[in-house]
Short mmCIF file of C-alpha atoms and ligand atoms in Angstrom, two decimals:
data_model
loop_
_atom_site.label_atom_id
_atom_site.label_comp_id
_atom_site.label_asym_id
_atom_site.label_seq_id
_atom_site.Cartn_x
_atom_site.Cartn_y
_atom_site.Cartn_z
CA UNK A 20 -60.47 -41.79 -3.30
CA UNK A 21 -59.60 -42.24 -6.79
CA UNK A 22 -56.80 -39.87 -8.59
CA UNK A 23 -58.93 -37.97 -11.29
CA UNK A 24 -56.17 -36.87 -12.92
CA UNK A 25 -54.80 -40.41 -14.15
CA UNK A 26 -57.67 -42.44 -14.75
CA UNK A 27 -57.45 -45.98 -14.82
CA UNK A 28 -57.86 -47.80 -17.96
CA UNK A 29 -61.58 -48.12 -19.26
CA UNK A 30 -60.69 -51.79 -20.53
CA UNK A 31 -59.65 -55.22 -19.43
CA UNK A 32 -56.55 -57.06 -21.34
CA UNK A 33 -57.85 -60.06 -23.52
CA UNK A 34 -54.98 -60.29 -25.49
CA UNK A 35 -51.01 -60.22 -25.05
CA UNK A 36 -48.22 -59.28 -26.83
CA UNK A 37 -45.07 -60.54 -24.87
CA UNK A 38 -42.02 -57.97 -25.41
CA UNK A 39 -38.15 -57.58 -24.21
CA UNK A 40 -35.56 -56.14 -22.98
CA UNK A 41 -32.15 -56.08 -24.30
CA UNK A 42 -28.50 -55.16 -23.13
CA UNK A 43 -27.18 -51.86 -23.96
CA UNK A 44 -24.37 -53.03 -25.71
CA UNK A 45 -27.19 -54.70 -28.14
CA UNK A 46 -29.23 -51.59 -28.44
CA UNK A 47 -25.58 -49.76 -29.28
CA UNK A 48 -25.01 -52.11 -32.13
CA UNK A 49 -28.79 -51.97 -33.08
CA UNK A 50 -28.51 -48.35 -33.55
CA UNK A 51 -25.47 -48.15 -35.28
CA UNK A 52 -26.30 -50.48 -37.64
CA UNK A 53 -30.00 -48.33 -38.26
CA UNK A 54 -27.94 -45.04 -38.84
CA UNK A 55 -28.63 -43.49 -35.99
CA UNK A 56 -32.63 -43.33 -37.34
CA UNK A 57 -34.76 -44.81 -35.07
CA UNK A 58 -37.25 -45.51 -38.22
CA UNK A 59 -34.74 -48.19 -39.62
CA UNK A 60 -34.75 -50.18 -36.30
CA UNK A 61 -36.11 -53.23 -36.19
CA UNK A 62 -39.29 -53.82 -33.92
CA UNK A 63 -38.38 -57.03 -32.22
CA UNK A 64 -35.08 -54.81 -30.77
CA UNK A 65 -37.33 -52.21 -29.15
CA UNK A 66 -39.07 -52.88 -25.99
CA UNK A 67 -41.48 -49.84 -25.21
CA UNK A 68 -42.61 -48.43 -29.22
CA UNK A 69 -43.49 -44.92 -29.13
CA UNK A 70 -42.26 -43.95 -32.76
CA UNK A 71 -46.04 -43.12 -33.48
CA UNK A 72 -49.41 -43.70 -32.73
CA UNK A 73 -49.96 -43.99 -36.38
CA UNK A 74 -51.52 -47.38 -36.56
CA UNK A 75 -50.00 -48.61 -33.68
CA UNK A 76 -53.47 -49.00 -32.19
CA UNK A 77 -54.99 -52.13 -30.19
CA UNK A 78 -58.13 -52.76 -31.64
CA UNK A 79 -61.34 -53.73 -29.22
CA UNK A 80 -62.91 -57.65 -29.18
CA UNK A 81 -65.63 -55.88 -31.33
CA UNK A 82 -63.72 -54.66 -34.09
CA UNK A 83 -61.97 -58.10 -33.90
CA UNK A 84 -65.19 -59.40 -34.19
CA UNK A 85 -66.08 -57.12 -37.45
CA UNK A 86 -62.89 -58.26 -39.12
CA UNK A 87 -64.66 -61.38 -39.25
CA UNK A 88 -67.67 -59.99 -41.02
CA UNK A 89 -65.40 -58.55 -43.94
CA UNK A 90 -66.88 -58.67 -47.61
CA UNK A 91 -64.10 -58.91 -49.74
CA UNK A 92 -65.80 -58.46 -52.92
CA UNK A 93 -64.10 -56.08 -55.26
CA UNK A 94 -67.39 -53.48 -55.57
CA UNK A 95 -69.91 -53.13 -53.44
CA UNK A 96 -68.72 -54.66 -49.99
CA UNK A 97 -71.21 -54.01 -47.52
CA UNK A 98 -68.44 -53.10 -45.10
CA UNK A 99 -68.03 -49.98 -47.27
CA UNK A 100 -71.49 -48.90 -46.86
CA UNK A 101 -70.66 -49.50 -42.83
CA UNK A 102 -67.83 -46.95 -43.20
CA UNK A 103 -69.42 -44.55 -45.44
CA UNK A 104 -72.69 -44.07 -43.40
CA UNK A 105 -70.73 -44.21 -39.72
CA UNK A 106 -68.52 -41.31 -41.24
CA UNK A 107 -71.34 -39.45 -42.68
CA UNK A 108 -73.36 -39.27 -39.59
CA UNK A 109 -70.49 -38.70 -36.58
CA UNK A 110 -68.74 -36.37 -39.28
CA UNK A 111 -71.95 -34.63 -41.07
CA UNK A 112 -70.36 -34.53 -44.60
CA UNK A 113 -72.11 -35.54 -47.67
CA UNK A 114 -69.49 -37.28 -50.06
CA UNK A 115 -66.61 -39.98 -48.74
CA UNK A 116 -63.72 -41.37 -50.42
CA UNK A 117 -62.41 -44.09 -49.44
CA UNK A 118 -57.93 -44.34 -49.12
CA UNK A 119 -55.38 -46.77 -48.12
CA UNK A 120 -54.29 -44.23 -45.11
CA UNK A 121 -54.21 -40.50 -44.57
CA UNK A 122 -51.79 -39.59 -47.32
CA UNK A 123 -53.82 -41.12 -50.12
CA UNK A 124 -56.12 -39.00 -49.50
CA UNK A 125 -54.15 -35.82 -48.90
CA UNK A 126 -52.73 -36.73 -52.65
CA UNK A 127 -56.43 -36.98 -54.22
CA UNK A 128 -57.69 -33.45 -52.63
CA UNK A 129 -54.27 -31.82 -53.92
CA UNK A 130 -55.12 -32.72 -56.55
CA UNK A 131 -58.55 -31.85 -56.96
CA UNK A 132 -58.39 -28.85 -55.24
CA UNK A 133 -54.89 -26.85 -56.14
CA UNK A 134 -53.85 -25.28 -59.28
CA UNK A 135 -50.63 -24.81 -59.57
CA UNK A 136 -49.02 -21.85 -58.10
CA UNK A 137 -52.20 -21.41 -55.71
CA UNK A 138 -51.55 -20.73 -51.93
CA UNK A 139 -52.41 -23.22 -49.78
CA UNK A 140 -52.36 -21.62 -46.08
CA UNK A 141 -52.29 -24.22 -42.92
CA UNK A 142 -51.94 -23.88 -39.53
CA UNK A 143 -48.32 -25.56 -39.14
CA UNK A 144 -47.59 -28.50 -41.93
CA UNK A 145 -47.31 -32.26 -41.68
CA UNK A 146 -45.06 -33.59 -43.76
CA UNK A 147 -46.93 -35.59 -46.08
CA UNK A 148 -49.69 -33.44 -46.41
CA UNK A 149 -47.34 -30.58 -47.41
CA UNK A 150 -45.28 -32.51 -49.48
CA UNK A 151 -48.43 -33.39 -51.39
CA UNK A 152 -49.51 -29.84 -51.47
CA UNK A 153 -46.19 -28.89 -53.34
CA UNK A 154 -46.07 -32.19 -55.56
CA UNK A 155 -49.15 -30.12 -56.98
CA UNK A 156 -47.82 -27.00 -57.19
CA UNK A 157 -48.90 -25.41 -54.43
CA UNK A 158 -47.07 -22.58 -51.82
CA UNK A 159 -47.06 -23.88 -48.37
CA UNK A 160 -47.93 -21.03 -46.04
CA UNK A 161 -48.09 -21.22 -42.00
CA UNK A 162 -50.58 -19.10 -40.60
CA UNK A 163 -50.44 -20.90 -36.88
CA UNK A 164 -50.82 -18.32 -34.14
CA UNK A 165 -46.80 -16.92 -33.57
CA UNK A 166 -47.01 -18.80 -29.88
CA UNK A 167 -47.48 -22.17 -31.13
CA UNK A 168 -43.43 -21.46 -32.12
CA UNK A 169 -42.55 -21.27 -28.48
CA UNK A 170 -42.17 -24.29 -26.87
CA UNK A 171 -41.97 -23.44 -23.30
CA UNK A 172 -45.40 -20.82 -23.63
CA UNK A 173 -48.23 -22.77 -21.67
CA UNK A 174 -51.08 -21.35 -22.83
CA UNK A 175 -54.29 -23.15 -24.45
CA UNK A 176 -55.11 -23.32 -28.38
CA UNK A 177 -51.97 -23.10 -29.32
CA UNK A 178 -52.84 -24.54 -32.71
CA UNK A 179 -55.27 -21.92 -33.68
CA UNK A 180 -55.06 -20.00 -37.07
CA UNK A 181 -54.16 -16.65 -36.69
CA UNK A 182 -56.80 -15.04 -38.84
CA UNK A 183 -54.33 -11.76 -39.39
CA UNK A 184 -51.84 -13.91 -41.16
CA UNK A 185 -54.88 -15.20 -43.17
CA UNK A 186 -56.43 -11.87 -44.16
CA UNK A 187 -52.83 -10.57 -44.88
CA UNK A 188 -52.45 -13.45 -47.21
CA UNK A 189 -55.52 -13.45 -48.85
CA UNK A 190 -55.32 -9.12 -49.03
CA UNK A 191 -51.88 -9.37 -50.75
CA UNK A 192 -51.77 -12.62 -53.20
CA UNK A 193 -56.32 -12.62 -53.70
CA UNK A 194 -58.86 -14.87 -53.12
CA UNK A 195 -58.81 -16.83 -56.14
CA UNK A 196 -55.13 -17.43 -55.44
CA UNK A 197 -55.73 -19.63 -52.40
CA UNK A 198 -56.44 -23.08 -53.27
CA UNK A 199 -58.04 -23.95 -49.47
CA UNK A 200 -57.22 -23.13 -45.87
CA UNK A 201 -55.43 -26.62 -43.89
CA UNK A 202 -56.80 -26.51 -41.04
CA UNK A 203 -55.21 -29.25 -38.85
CA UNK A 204 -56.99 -30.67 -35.45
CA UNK A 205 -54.93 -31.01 -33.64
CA UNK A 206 -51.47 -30.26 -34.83
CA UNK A 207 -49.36 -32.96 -34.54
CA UNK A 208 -45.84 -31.08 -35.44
CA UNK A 209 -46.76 -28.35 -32.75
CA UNK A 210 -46.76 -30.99 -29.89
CA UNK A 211 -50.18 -32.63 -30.93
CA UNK A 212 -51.69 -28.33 -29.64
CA UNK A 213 -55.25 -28.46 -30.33
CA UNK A 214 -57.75 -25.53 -32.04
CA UNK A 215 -60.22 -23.58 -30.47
CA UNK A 216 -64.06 -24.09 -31.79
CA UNK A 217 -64.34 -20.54 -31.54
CA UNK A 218 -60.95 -20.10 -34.18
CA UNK A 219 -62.96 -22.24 -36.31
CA UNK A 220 -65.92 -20.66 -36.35
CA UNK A 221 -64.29 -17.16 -36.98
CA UNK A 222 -61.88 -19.01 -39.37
CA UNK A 223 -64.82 -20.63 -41.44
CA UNK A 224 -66.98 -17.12 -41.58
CA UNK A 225 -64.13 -15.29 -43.04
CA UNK A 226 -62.96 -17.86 -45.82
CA UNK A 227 -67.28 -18.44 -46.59
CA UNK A 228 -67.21 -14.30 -47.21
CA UNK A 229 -63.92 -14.42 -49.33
CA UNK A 230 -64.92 -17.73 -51.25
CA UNK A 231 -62.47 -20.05 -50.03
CA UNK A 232 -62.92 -23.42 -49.09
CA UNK A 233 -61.88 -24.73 -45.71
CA UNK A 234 -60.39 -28.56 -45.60
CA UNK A 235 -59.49 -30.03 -41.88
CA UNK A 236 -57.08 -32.65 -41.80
CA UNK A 237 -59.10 -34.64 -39.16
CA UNK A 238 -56.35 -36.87 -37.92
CA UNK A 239 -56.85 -36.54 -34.19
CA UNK A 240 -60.39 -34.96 -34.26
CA UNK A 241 -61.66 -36.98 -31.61
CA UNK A 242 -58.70 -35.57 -29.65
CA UNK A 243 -58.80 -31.87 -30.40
CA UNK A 244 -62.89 -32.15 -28.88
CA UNK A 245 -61.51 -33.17 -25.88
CA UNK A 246 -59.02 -30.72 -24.95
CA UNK A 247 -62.58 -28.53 -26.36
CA UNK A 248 -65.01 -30.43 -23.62
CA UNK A 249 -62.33 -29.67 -20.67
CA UNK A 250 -60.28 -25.90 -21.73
CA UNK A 251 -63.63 -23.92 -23.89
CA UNK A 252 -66.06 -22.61 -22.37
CA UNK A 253 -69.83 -23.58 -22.74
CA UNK A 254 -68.73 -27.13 -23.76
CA UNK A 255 -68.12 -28.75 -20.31
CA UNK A 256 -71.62 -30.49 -20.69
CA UNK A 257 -71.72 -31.69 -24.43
CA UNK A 258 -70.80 -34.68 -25.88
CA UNK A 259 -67.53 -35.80 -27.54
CA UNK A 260 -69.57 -36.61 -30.40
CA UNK A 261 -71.28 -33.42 -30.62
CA UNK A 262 -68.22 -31.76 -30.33
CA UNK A 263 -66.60 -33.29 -33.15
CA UNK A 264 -69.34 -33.07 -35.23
CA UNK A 265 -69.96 -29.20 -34.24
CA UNK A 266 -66.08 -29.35 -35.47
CA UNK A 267 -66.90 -30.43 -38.82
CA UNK A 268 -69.91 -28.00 -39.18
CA UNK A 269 -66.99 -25.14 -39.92
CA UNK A 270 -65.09 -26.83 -43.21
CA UNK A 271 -65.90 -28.14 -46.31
CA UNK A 272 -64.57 -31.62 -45.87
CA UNK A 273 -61.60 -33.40 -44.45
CA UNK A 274 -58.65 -35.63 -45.05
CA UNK A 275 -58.50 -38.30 -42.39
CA UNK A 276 -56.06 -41.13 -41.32
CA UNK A 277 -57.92 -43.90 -40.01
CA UNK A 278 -54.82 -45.10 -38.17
CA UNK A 279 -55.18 -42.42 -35.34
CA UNK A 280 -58.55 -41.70 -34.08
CA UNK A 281 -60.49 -44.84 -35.78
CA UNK A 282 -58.41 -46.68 -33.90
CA UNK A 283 -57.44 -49.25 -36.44
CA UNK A 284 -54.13 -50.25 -37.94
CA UNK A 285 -54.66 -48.75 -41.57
CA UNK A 286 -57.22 -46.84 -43.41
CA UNK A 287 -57.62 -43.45 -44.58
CA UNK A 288 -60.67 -41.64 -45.86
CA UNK A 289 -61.27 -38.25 -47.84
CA UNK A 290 -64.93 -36.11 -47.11
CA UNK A 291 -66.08 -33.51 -48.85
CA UNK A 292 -69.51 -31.81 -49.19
CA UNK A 293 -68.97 -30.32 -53.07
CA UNK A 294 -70.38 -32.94 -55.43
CA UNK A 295 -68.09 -31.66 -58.06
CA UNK A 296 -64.79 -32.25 -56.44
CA UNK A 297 -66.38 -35.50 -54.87
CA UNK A 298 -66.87 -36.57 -58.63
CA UNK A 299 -63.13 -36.05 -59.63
CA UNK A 300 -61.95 -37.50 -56.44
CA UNK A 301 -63.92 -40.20 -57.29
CA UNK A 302 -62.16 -40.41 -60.55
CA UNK A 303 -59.07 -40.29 -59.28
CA UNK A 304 -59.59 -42.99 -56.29
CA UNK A 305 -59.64 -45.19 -59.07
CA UNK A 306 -55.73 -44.71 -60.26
CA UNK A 307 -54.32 -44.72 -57.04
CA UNK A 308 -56.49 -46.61 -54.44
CA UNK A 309 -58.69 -49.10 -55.68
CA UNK A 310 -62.49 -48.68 -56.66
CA UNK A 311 -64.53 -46.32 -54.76
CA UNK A 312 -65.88 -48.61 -52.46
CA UNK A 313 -62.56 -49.95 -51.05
CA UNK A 314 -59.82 -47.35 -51.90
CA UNK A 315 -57.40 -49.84 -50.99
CA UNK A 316 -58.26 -50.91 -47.84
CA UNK A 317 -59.40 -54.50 -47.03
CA UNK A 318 -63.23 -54.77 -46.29
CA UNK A 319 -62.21 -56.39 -42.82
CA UNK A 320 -60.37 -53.29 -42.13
CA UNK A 321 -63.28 -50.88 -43.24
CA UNK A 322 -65.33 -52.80 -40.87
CA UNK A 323 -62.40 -52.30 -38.15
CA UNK A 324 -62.88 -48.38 -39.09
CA UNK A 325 -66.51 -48.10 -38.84
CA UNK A 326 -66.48 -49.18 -35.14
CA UNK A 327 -63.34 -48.15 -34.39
CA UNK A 328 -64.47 -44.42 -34.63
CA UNK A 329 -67.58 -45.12 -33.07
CA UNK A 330 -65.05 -46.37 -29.95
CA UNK A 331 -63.00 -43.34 -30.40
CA UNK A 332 -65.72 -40.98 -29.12
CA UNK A 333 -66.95 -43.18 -26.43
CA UNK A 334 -66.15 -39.96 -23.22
CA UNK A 335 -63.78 -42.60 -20.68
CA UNK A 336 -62.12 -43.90 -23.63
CA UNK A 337 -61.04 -40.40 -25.01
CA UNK A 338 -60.69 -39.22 -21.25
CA UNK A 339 -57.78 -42.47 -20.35
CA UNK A 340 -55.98 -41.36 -23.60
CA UNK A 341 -55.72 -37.75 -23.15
CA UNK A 342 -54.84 -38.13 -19.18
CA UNK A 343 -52.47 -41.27 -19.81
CA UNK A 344 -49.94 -39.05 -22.43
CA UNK A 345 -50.51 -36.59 -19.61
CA UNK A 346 -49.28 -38.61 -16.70
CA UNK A 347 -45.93 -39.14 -18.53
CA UNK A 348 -45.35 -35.10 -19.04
CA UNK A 349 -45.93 -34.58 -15.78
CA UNK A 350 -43.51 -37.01 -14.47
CA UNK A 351 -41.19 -35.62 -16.83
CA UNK A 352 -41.94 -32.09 -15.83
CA UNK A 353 -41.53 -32.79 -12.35
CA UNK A 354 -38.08 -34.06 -12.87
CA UNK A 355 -37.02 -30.94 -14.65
CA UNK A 356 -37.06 -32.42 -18.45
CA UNK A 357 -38.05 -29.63 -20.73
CA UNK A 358 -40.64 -30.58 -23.33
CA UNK A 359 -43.01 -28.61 -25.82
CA UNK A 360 -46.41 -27.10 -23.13
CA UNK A 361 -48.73 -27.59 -22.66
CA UNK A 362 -49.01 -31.37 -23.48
CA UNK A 363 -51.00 -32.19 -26.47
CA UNK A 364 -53.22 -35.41 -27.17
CA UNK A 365 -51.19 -38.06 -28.70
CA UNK A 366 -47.69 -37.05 -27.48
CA UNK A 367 -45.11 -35.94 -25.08
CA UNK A 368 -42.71 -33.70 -27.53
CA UNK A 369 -39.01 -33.49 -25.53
CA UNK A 370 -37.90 -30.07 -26.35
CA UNK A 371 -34.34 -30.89 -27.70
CA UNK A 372 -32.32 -27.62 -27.98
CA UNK A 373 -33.04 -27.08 -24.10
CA UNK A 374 -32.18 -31.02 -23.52
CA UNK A 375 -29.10 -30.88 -25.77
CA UNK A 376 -27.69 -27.11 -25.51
CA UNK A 377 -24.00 -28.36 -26.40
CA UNK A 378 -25.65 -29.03 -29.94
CA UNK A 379 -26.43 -26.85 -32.50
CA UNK A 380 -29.29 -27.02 -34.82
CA UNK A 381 -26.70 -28.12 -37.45
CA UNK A 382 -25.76 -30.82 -35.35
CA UNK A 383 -29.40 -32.23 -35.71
CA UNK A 384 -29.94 -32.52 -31.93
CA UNK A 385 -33.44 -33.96 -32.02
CA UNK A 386 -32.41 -36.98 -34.23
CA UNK A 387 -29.46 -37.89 -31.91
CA UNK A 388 -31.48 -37.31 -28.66
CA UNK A 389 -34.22 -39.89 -30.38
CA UNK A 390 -31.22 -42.89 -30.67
CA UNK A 391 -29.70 -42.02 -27.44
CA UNK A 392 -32.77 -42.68 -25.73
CA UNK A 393 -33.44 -46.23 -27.59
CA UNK A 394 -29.33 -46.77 -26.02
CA UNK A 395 -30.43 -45.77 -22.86
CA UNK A 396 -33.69 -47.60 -22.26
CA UNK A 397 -34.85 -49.51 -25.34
CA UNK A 398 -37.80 -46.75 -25.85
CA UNK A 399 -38.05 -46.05 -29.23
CA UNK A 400 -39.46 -42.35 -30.13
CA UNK A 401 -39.19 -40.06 -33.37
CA UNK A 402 -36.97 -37.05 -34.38
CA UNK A 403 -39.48 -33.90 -35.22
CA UNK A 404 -37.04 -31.23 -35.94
CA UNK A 405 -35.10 -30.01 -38.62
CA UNK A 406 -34.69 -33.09 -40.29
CA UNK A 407 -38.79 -33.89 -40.34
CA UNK A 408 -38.98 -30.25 -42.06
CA UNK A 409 -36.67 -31.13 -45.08
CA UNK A 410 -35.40 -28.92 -47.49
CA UNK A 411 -37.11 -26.08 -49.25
CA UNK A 412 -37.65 -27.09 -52.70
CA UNK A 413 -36.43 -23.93 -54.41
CA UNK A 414 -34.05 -22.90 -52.63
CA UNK A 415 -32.69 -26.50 -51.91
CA UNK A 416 -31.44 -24.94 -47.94
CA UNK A 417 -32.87 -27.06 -44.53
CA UNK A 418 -36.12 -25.49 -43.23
CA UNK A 419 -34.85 -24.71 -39.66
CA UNK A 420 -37.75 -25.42 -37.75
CA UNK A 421 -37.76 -23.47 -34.13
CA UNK A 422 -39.38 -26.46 -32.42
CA UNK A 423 -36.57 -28.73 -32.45
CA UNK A 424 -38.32 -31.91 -31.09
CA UNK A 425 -38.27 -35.70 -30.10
CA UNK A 426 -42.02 -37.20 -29.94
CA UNK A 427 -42.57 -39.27 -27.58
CA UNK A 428 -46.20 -40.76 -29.18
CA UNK A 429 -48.18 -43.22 -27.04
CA UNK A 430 -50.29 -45.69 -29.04
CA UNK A 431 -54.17 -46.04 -28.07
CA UNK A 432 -54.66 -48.38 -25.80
CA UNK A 433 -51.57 -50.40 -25.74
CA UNK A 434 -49.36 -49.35 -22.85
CA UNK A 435 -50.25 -49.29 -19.32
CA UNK A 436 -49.16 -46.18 -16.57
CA UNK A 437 -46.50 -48.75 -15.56
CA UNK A 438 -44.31 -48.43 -19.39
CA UNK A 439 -45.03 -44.81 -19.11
CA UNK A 440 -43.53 -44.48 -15.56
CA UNK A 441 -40.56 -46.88 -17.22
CA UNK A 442 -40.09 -43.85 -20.51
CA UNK A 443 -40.31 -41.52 -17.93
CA UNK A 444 -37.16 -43.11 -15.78
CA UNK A 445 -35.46 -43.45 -19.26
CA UNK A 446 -35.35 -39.95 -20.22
CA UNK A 447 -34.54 -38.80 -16.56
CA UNK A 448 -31.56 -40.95 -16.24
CA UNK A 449 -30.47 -39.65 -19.80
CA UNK A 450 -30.84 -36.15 -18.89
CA UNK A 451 -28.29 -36.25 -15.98
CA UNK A 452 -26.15 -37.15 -18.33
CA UNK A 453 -26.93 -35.33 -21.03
CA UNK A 454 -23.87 -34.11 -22.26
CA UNK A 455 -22.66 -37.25 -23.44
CA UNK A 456 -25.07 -37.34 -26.35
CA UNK A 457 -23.21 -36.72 -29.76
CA UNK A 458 -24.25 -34.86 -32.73
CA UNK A 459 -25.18 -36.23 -36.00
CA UNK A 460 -24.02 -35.74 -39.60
CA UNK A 461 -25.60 -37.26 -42.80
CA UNK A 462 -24.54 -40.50 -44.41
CA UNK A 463 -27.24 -40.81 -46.58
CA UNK A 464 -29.80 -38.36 -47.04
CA UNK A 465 -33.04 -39.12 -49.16
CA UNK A 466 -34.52 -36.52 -51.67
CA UNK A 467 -37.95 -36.66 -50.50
CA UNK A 468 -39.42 -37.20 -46.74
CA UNK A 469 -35.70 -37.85 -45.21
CA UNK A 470 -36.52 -38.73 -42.12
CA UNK A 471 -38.12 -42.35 -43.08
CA UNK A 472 -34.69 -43.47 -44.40
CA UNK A 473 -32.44 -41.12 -44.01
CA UNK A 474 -28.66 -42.90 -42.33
CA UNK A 475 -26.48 -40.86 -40.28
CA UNK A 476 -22.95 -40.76 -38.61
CA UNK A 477 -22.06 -39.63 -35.04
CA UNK A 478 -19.77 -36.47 -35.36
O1 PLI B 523 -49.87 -41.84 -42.08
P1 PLI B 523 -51.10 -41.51 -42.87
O2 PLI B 523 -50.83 -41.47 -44.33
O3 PLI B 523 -52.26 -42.37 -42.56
O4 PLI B 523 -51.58 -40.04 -42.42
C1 PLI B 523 -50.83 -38.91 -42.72
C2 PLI B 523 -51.01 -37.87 -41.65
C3 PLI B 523 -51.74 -36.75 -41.93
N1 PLI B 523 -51.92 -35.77 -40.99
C4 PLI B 523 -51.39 -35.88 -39.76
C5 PLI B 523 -51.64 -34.79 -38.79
C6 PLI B 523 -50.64 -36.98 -39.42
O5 PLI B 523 -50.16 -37.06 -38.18
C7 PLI B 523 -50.42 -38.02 -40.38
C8 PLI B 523 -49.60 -39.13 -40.10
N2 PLI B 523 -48.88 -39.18 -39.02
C9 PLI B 523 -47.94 -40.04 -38.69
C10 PLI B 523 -47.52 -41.18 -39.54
C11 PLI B 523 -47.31 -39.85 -37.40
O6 PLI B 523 -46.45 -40.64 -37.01
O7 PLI B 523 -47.69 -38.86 -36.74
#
């Protein structure tokens, strides 16, 4: 019989990328020279890439195919009108703005949509979209459910809003004082933890009653429907698609990175259903993008988009990619490794202060976990820890993060069980000898989103 739980891959390989191994005393030069920042590596030195899924993506033979059909005029292109109508139906809002990736269009709805000084409650942050939030005056609040702090707590939803911290908000600072409710699915910085339709729902009906708009940031969407399909009840039999667009029902628009769950390798997109802020986004798109009906994309890669997320909620396809990140947690699990539970959508997150107990949070644990296992293996992954959370910008002191993590993020369809049995004999050879791993000072630490360029120095 077949194992359920690890489905095989719903493709065949048409295409190959050839990659390679290299000597540990290479990869301990490599790192050296990247400041211990696994961001400043160079690809061609990395042999299994799991910095991010973030448009890391292997496109199908049919969006291959559409790149072909690309208009490339500079209004009009017909691939726009592709994108724009796919969205519209699968996502069911009325207005879409095109944008070069996620964050341009995190920076047109802040924008649009925040006066300065407003509130602008999320469940958990990502660091671009906050950063954009506060570029444009507005106060960052997380109103995740308290458990979604706890790493080791296995328990579904974990990224659902607690409505409490909401209301609380909203009783003590006013309505009018909120710019919108972020309402991430699912959240990435949480360990990719999905939300509940019914948190949404409840979530939706209280901001409707108190007159505040509800934005998603609809990153992994197609993602946070599946852990809905399999863990919520009275969805076992639906669609993915009529999940996610049951999703969408519950907010006012979205922001959206086309470089997760379009499956493409850039693109970005902003929805919205008010014609008024669609009119000044519109306005905007213009400064920072390109015209409205490219928003700096390429009309090959619009084209790429449109079928991309038509892929994306195709059941085996979202099925493979949910199971495959879950294959390598459960290898790791079963070897004792402590990571972030349960396992979310896109990654495995290594829970770093229980890998690395000699180090304090000071001693930035996460980041020098991250290079030691490029040393050890030449698996690159990501630091998502106290670094990732910055500084806060009036106080100028480190947001100490409790989830101090290293994300191990598997790219769609790229890597077979094989590489993720070869990450998983990585990290457990690392973590019997764990204690070698050396904390991390700054050498150079960048005033805004440090953890792109950010060097440091082994203590
Ligand atoms: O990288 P962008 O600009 O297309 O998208 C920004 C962005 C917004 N929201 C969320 C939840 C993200 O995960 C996100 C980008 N994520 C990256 C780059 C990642 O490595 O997870």
């Amino acid at each position: 019989m077949f194992d359920t739980r690890y489905p095989a891959e719903p493709y065949r390989i048409k295409t190959v990328e050839t990659i390679k191994m290299n000597t540990r005393e290479e990869r301990l030069e490599y790192i050296k020279e990247a400041g211990y920042n696994t961001f400043l590596l160079n690809s061609e030195d990395v042999y299994i890439d799991l910095l991010t899924d973030s448009g890391t993506n292997a496109m199908s033979d049919k969006q291959w195919a559409g790149m072909m059909l690309g208009d490339e005029a500079y209004a009009g292109s017909k691939n726009w009108k592709h994108l724009e109508s796919t969205v519209q139906e699968l996502f069911g809002f009325k207005y879409v703005v095109p944008t070069h990736q996620g964050r341009g269009a995190e920076n047109l709805l802040s924008r649009v949509a925040i006066k300065p000084g407003q509130y602008v409650p999320g469940n958990m942050y990502f660091t671009t979209t906050r950063y954009h939030q506060e570029a444009n005056g507005g106060i960052f609040v997380d109103i995740i459910r308290d458990e979604a702090h706890d790493a080791q707590l296995d328990i579904p939803f974990k990224g659902d809003i607690d409505l409490n911290k909401l209301k609380a908000l909203v009783d003590e600072v006013g309505a009018e004082q909120v710019a919108y409710v972020c309402l991430a699915i699912t959240v990435n910085l949480a360990g990719g933890q999905p939300v509940s339709m019914k948190n949404m729902r409840e979530v939706y009906a209280y901001c409707q009653k108190q007159g505040i708009k509800v934005f998603m940031d609809a990153t992994r969407c197609v993602e946070n429907a599946y852990f809905i399909k399999e863990q919520e009840e009275g969805f076992a039999d639906k669609s993915i698609k009529d999940i996610v667009r049951e999703q969408f029902s519950y907010a006012d628009g979205c922001t959206m990175s086309g470089k997760k769950d379009c499956i493409t390798n850039i693109g970005g997109f902003l929805c919205v259903n008010d014609e008024e802020l669609f009119v000044s986004a519109r306005e905007l798109v213009v400064v920072f993008e390109g015209m409205p009906s490219y928003g700096g994309i390429a009309g090959r890669d619009m084209e790429a988009m449109a079928i991309g997320l038509k892929e994306a909620m195709q059941e085996e396809y979202i099925e493979h990619r949910v199971k495959q990140v879950r294959y390598l947690a459960d290898r790791l699990v079963e070897a004792g490794v402590p990571i972030v539970r349960p396992v979310g959508g896109h990654a495995v997150f290594l829970d770093a202060r229980a890998f690395c107990p000699h180090l304090d949070q000071s001693q930035f644990p996460a980041q020098a976990l991250a290079a030691a296992i490029y040393v050890e293996g030449g698996v690159r992954t990501m630091e998502r820890g106290i670094i990732s959370a910055g500084r806060d910008k009036v106080t100028g002191k480190d947001h100490a993060p409790k989830l101090e993590t290293v994300r191990v993020t598997i790219p769609r369809r790229v890597y077979t069980y094989r590489h993720m049995d070869l990450v998983a004999d990585t990290i457990i050879k690392l973590y019997k000898h764990k204690e070698d791993i050396r904390g991390l000072k700054w050498a150079y630490e960048p005033k805004q989103l440090r953890f792109f360029t950010g060097r440091f120095e082994q203590i």
